[in-house]
């Protein structure tokens, strides 16, 4: 039997390949395990896709949402999650509904105010999806209310 700790040492590239194969062959258990393992290693995932964005094309919409929504993503800030979502959107050029689903996974209240504003001002990639991003911010504001306004720390 394989030790769970040795599973954590599986390279991110292999986990992404596993996601692709799990999606192709409809292997739900394998898909679940791979998304959970990636969720636990979000910084590694972000570092890897920062240099190898083509790997994002292997991640399906459903899988990306599961990764971003993973409760185990302890080592990752919402800003990094936003960068991952942005990279996925750039790679897939999804329809409006798909963009909304991916961007809805981000808890914008936990991104410092100054960085949120900078994202809105400078996000050239999302200019095509600016209305979607604005709607995602509004939904987050409606959902998180006071928390959305109160997070003003510097990161």
PDB file of C-alpha atoms in Angstrom, residues 69 78 103-112 116 135-151:
ATOM      1  CA  UNK A  69     -13.012  25.680  -4.309  1.00  0.00           C
ATOM      2  CA  UNK A  78      -6.851  34.558  -2.826  1.00  0.00           C
ATOM      3  CA  UNK A 103     -14.263  33.921 -11.121  1.00  0.00           C
ATOM      4  CA  UNK A 104     -17.029  33.160  -8.617  1.00  0.00           C
ATOM      5  CA  UNK A 105     -14.646  30.775  -6.823  1.00  0.00           C
ATOM      6  CA  UNK A 106     -12.463  33.675  -5.687  1.00  0.00           C
ATOM      7  CA  UNK A 107     -13.205  35.250  -2.311  1.00  0.00           C
ATOM      8  CA  UNK A 108     -12.388  38.823  -3.308  1.00  0.00           C
ATOM      9  CA  UNK A 109     -12.916  40.056   0.242  1.00  0.00           C
ATOM     10  CA  UNK A 110      -9.606  38.443   1.148  1.00  0.00           C
ATOM     11  CA  UNK A 111      -7.661  40.323  -1.499  1.00  0.00           C
ATOM     12  CA  UNK A 112      -6.413  43.621  -0.049  1.00  0.00           C
ATOM     13  CA  UNK A 116      -8.362  44.591  -5.864  1.00  0.00           C
ATOM     14  CA  UNK A 135     -20.079  41.274 -11.752  1.00  0.00           C
ATOM     15  CA  UNK A 136     -17.882  38.813  -9.844  1.00  0.00           C
ATOM     16  CA  UNK A 137     -16.708  41.652  -7.570  1.00  0.00           C
ATOM     17  CA  UNK A 138     -20.328  42.748  -7.060  1.00  0.00           C
ATOM     18  CA  UNK A 139     -21.454  39.196  -6.221  1.00  0.00           C
ATOM     19  CA  UNK A 140     -18.549  38.881  -3.789  1.00  0.00           C
ATOM     20  CA  UNK A 141     -19.508  42.200  -2.237  1.00  0.00           C
ATOM     21  CA  UNK A 142     -23.109  41.040  -1.884  1.00  0.00           C
ATOM     22  CA  UNK A 143     -21.995  37.666  -0.466  1.00  0.00           C
ATOM     23  CA  UNK A 144     -19.260  38.878   1.886  1.00  0.00           C
ATOM     24  CA  UNK A 145     -20.676  42.329   2.713  1.00  0.00           C
ATOM     25  CA  UNK A 146     -18.837  43.852   5.695  1.00  0.00           C
ATOM     26  CA  UNK A 147     -15.809  41.593   5.263  1.00  0.00           C
ATOM     27  CA  UNK A 148     -15.370  42.854   1.711  1.00  0.00           C
ATOM     28  CA  UNK A 149     -15.077  46.449   2.918  1.00  0.00           C
ATOM     29  CA  UNK A 150     -12.980  45.736   5.991  1.00  0.00           C
ATOM     30  CA  UNK A 151      -9.975  43.981   4.469  1.00  0.00           C
TER      31      UNK A 151
END
